[in-house]
Coordinates of C-alpha atoms and ligand atoms in Angstrom, one line a residue:
X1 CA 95.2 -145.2 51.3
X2 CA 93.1 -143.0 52.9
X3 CA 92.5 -142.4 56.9
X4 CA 90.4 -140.2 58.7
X5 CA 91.9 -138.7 61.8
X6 CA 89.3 -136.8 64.1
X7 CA 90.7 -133.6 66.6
X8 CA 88.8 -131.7 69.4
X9 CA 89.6 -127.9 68.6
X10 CA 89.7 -125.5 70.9
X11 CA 88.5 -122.0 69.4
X12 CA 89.0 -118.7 71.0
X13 CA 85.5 -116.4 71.9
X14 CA 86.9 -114.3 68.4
X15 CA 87.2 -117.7 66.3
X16 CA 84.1 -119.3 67.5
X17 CA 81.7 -116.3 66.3
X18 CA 83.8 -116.5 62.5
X19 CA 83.0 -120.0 63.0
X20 CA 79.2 -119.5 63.7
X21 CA 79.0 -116.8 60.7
X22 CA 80.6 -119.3 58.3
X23 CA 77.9 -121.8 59.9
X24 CA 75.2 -119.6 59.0
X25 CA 76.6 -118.9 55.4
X26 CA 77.0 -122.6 54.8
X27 CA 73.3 -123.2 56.6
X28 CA 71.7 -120.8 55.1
X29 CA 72.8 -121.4 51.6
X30 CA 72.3 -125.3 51.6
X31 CA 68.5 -124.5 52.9
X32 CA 68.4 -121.7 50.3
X33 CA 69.4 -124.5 47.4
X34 CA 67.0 -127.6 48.4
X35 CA 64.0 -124.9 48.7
X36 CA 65.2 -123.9 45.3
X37 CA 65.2 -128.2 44.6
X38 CA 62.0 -128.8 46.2
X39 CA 60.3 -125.8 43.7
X40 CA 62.3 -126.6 41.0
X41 CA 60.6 -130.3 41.3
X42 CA 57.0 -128.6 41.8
X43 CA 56.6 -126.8 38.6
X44 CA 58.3 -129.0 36.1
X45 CA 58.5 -133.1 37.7
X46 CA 62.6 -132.8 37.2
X47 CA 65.1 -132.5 39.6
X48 CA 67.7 -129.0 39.5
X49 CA 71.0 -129.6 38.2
X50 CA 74.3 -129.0 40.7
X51 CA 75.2 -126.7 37.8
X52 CA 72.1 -124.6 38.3
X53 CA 72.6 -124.0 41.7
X54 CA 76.2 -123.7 42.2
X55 CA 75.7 -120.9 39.3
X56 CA 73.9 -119.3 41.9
X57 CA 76.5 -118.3 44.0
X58 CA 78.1 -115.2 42.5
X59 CA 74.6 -113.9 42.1
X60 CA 74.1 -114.4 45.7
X61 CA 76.9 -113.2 46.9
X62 CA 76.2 -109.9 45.1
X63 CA 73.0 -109.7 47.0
X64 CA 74.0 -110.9 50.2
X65 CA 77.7 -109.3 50.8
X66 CA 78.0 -111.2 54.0
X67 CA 77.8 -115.0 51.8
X68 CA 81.3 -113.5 50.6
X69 CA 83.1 -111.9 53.4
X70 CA 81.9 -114.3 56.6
X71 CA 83.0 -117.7 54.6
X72 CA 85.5 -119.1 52.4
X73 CA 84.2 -119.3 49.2
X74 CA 85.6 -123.3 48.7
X75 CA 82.9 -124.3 52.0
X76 CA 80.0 -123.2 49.4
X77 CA 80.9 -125.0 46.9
X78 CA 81.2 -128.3 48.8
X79 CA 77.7 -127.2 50.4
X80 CA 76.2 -127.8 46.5
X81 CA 78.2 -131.0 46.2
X82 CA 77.0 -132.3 49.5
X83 CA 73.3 -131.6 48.6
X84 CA 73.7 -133.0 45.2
X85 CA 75.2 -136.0 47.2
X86 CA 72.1 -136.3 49.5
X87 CA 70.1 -136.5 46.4
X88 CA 71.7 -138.9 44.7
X89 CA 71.2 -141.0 47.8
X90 CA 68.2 -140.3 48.3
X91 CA 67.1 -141.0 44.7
X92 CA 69.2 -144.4 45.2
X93 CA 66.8 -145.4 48.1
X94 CA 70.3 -144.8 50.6
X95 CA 69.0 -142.4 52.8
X96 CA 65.6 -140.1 53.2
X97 CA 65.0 -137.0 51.8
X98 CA 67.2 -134.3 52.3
X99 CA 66.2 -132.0 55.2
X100 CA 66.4 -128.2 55.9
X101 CA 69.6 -127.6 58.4
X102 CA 68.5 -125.5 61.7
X103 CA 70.3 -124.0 63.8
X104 CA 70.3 -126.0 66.8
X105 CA 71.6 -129.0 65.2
X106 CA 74.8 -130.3 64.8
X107 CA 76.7 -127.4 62.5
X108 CA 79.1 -128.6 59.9
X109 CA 81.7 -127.2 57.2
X110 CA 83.9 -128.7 55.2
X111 CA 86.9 -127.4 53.4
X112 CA 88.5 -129.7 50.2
X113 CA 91.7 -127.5 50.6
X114 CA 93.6 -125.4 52.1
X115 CA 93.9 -126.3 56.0
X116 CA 97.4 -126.4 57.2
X117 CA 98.5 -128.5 60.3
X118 CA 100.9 -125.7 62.2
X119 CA 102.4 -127.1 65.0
X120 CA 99.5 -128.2 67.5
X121 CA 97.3 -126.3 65.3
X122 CA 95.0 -126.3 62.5
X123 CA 95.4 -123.1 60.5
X124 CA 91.5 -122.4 58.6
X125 CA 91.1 -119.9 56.1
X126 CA 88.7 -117.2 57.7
X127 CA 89.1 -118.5 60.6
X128 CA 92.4 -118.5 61.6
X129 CA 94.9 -120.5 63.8
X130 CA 92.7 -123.0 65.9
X131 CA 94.1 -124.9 68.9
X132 CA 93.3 -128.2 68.5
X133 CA 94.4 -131.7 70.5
X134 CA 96.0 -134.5 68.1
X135 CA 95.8 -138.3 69.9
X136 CA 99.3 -138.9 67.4
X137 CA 101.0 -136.4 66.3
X138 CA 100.7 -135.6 62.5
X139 CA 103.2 -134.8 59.9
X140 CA 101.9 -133.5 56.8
X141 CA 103.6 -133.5 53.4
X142 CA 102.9 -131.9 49.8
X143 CA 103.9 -134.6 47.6
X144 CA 104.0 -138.3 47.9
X145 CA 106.8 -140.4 49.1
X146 CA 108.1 -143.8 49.0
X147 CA 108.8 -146.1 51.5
X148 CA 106.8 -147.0 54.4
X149 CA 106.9 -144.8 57.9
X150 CA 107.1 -146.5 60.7
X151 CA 103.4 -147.7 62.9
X152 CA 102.9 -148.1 65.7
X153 CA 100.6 -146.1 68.1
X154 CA 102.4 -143.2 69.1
X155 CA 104.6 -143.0 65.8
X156 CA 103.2 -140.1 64.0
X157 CA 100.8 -140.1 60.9
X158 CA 102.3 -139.3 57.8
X159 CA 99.7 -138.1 55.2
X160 CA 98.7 -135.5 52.7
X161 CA 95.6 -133.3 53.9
X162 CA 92.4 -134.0 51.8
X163 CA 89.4 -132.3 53.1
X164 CA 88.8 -131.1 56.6
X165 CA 85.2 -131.2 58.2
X166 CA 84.6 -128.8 61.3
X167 CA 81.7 -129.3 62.9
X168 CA 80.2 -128.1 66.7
X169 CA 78.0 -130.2 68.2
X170 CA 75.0 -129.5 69.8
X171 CA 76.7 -129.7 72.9
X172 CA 79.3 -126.8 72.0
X173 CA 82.2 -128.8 71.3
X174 CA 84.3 -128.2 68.0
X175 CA 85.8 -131.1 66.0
X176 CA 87.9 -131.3 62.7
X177 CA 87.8 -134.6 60.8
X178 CA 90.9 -134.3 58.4
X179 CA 90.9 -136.8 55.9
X180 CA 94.3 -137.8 55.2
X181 CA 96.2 -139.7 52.1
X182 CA 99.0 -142.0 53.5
X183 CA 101.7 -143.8 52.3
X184 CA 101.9 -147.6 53.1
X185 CA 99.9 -149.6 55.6
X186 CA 99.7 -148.8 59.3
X187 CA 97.5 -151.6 59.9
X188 CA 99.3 -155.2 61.3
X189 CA 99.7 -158.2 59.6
X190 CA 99.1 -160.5 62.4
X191 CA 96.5 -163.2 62.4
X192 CA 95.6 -165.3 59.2
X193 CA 92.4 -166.9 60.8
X194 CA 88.6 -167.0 59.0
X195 CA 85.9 -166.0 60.9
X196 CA 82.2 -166.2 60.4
X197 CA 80.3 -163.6 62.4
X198 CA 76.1 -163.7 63.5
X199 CA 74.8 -160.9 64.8
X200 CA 72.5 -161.2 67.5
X201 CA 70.9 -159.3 69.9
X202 CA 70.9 -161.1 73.2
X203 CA 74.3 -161.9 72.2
X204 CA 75.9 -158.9 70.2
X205 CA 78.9 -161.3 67.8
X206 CA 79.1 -164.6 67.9
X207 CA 82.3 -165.4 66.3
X208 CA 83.1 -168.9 65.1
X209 CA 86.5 -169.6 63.5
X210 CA 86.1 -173.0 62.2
X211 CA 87.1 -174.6 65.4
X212 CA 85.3 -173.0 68.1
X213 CA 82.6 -170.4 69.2
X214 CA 83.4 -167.3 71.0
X215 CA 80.2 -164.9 72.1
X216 CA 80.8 -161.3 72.8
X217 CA 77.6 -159.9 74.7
X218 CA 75.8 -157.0 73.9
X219 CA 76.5 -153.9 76.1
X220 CA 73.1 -152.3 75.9
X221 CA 74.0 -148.8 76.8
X222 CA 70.6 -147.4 75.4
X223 CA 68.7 -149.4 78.2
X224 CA 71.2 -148.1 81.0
X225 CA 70.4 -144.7 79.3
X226 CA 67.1 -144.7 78.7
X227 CA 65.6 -143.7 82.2
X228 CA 68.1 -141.2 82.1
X229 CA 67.2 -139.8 78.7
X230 CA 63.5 -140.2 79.2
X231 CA 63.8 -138.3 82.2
X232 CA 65.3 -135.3 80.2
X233 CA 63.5 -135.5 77.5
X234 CA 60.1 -135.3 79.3
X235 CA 61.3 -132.0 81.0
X236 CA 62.5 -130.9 77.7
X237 CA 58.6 -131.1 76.3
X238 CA 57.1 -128.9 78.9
X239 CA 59.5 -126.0 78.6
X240 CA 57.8 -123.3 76.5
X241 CA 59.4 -123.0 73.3
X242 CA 62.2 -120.1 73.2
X243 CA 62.7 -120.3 76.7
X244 CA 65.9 -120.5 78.3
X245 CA 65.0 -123.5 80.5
X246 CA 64.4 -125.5 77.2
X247 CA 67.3 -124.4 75.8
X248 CA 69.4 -125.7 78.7
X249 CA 67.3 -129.2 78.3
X250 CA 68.0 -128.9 75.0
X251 CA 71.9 -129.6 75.8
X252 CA 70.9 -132.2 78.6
X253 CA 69.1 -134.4 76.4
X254 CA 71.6 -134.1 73.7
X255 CA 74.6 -135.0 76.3
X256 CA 73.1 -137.9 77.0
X257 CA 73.0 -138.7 73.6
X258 CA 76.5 -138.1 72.5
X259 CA 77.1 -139.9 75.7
X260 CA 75.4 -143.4 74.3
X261 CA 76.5 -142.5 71.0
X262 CA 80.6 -142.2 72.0
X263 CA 80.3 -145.7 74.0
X264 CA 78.7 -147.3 71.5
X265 CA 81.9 -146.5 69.2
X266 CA 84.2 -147.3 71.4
X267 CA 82.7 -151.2 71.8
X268 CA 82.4 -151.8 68.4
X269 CA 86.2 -150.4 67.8
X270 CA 87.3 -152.3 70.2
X271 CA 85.6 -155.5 68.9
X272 CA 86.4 -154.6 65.3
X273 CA 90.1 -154.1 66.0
X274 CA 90.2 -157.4 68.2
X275 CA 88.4 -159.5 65.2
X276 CA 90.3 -158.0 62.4
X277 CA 94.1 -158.7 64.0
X278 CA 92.5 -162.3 64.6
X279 CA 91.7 -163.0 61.3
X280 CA 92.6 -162.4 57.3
X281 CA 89.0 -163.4 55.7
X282 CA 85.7 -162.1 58.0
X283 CA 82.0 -163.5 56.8
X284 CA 79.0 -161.9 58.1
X285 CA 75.5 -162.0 56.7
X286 CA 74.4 -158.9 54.7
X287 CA 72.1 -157.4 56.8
X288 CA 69.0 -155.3 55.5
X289 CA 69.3 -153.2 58.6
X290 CA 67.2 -150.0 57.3
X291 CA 64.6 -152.3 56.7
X292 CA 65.0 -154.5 60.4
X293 CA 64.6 -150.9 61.5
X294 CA 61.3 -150.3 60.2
X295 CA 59.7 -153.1 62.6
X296 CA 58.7 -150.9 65.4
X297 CA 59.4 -153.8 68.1
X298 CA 62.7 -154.0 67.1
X299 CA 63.8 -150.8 66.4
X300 CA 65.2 -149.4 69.6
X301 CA 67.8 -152.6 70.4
X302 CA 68.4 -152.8 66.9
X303 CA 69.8 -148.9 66.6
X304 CA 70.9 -149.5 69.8
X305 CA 74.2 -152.5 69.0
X306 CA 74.7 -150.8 65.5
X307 CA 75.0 -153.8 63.3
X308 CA 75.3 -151.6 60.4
X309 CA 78.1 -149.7 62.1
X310 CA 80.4 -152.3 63.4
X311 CA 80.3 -154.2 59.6
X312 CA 81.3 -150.5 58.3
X313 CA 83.8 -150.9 60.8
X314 CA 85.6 -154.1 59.9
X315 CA 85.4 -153.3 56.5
X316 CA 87.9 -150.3 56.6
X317 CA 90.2 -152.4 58.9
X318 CA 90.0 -155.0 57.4
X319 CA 91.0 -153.0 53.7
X320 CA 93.8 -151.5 55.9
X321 CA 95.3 -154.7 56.3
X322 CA 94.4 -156.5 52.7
X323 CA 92.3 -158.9 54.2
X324 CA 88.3 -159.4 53.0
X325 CA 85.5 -159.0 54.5
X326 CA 82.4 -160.9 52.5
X327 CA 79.1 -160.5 52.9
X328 CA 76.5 -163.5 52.4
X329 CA 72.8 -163.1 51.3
X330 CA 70.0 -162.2 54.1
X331 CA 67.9 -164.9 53.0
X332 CA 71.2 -168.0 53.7
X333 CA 69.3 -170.1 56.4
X334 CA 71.9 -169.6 59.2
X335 CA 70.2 -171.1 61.6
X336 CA 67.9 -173.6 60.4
X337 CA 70.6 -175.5 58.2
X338 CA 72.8 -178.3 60.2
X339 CA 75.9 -177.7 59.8
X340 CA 77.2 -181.0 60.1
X341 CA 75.1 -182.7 57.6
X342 CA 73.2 -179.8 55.5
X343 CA 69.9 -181.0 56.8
X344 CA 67.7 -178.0 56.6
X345 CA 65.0 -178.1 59.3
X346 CA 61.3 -176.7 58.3
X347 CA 61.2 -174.6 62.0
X348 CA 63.4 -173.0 64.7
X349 CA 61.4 -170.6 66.6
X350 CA 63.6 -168.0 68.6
X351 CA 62.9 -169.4 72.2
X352 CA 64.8 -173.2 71.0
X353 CA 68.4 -172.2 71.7
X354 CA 69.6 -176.0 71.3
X355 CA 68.3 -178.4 68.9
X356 CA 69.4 -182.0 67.7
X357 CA 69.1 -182.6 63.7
X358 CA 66.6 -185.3 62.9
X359 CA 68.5 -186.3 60.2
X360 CA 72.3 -187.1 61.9
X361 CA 71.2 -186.3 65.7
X362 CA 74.1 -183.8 66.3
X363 CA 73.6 -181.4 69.3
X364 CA 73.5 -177.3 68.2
X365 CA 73.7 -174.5 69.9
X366 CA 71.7 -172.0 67.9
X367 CA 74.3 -169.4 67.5
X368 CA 77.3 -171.4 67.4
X369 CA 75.9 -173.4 64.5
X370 CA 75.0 -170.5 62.5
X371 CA 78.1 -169.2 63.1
X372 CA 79.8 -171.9 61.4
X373 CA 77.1 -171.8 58.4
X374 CA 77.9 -168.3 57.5
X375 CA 81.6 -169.1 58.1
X376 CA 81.2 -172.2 55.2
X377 CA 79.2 -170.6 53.2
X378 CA 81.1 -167.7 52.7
X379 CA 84.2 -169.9 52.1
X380 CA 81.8 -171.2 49.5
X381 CA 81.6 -168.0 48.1
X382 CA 85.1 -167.1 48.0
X383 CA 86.3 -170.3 46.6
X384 CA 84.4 -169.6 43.7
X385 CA 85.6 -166.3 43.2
X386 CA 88.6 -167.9 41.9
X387 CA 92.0 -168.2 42.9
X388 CA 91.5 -167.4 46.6
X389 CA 93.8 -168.6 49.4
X390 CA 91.1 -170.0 51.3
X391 CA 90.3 -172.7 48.9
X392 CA 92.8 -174.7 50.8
X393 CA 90.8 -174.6 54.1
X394 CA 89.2 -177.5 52.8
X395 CA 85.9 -178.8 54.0
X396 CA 84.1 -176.1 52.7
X397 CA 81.1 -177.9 50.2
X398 CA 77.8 -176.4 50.2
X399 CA 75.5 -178.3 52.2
X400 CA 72.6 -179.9 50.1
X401 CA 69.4 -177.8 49.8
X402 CA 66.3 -179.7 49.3
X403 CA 64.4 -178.4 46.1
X404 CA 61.5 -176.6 46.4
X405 CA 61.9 -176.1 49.7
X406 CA 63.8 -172.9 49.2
X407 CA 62.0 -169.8 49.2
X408 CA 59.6 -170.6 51.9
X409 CA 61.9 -171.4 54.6
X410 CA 64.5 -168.3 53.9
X411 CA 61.7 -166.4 54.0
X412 CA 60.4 -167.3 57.6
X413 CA 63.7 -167.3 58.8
X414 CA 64.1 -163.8 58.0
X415 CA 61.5 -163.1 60.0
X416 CA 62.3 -165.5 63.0
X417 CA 66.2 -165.0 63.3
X418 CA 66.4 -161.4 64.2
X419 CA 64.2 -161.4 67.9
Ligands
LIG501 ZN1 72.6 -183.0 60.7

């Protein structure tokens, strides 16, 4: 199993200008590809090979002796592979096109091999021996062994080193993001339960587990923010470019940032981790997020609670333990479809947060009954994968859809549920 473990380094003055120059090298070689890409693309319609370009590099680096003495020759090469990456996604309709890296952004390396934990440091090649902080203390091996270590939050990590990622943010701080191979399962075993999850915004989870709702709000840490960051950001605008006023706004504006950013991780961790000990099986509802994002009106809250993130997030805990997370079409009327008798009504506009069914007159709360909708339908799912442990929750039959009705209705809900 893989786990990624994420340290603050500590550079000295010397280390930080080798890291900058491998930076540059790294920078200046990715933009140096994708221009190559984008003209590549121009004059013939087809895209450049990884080959091609990687075949670039000892050219290069006869031209430009600093591409060979300033960084490890390994960080290239997974520049290429990262570009070609970006492509692919992007070709795959995953992420946008790939952009030209500048200097004030966030800066980024990454080495497949070759970085060696030494006591409370990482040794890097060209670099040296960085200071860095581990949260729990690592032990690294060379070969795989059997048995499980022991867990447990201060027991150490026991792992193989895969790549390492250092990066510096635009705020000056370094980072490594080690990506380790471990033996066994850390994760724990407790909690057998089923949950089906909506997401919401005025509500961030509501979590039903077949017996009862439980709504965990949304801490909207943008809004709280946003004055703040506004503020900043106005200021930043009227510095003249290359000054050193706007450079120190610059900083300001991206503090605030990582600020929102780092306690937006830290709820949905939190949540994850509380959901995923709770529970063996978790249903959510597969969420086109990039395109929820492309409604203006939404946009902000929507980036803002990070559906996409937290549904990442129980994912890889939930693998850690063996337990499943399923996801249920976008178009599965949550909300408009009774869950006691199936009944699916024609209209529930966002402002009705309680309705009775006109067919068997039972009471809903709008969240808590879709809740338990996505809970049974992706029980229904499940139990027709075959041979799944949930089949004997029992009580888990589709509710009847009227014919015909179908696309219409899914459709509007799509449009109505996410306000
Ligand atoms: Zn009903």
């Amino acid at each position: 199993m893989l786990k990624a473990v994420k340290v603050r380094l500590y550079p000295t003055t010397e280390q930080e200008i080798a890291l900058a120059k491998s930076f540059g090298c790294a920078r200046w070689y990715w933009n140096y590809a994708l221009n190559a890409c984008i003209q590549h693309y121009q004059e013939t319609g087809k895209s450049l090979k990884l080959s091609v370009y990687k075949a670039y590099l000892p050219q290069l680096k006869l031209e430009h002796p600093w591409l060979k003495e300033d960084c490890y020759s390994a960080v290239l090469q997974c520049v290429a592979i990262n570009l070609n990456k970006a492509y692919t996604n992007f070709f795959e309709g995953r992420a946008k096109f790939p952009r030209f890296k500048a200097k004030h952004h966030k800066q980024s390396i990454q080495y497949p091999q070759n970085v060696k934990v030494v006591g409370d440091c990482l040794e890097i090649p060209k670099i040296g021996i960085v200071k860095a902080v581990f949260h729990r203390p690592l032990r690294v091996r060379q070969s795989p062994r059997s048995g499980n270590p022991p867990s447990g939050l201060d027991s150490p990590i026991f792992g193989k080193l895969k790549t390492v990622t250092i990066s510096k943010t635009p705020t000056d701080k370094y980072f490594a993001s080690i990506l380790l191979e471990i033996d066994g399962d850390t994760g724990q075993h407790s909690g057998d339960k089923t949950l089906g999850i909506d997401l919401g915004i005025k509500d961030f989870a509501i979590v039903h587990d077949g017996k009862e709702v439980t709504k965990h709000s949304n801490p909207k840490h943008l809004k709280r923010h946003e004055k703040n960051l506004a503020r900043k950001q106005k200021k930043f605008a009227r510095k003249v470019k290359g000054s050193n006023s706007r450079n120190k706004y610059r900083k300001l504006v991206a503090l605030v940032h990582e600020r929102v950013s780092n306690s937006r991780q830290d709820f949905l961790h939190k949540l994850s981790r509380k959901l995923v000990d709770e529970s063996q099986i978790i249903i959510v509802e597969n969420l086109n997020v990039k395109g929820l994002v492309r409604n203006r009106k939404l946009s902000k809250s929507i980036s803002d609670v990070g559906w996409g993130m937290f549904i990442n997030f129980l994912d890889y805990k939930l693998k850690r333990k063996e337990g499943r997370l399923v996801e249920i079409g976008r178009f599965f009327p949550s909300s408009k479809t009774c869950s006691c008798c199936g009944h699916v009504v024609d209209e529930l506009t966002l402002d009705i947060r309680e309705w009775n069914c006109p067919s068997c007159f039972t009471s809903h709360d709008r969240d808590g009954n879709a809740a338990l909708n996505i809970r049974k339908e992706g029980i229904r799912i499940l139990s027709m994968d075959g041979g799944n442990p949930v089949l004997a929750d029992g009580g888990c039959v589709r509710p009847p859809t009227r014919k015909g009705k179908g696309q219409r209705s899914m459709k509007s809900e799509a449009h109505t549920d996410r306000r």
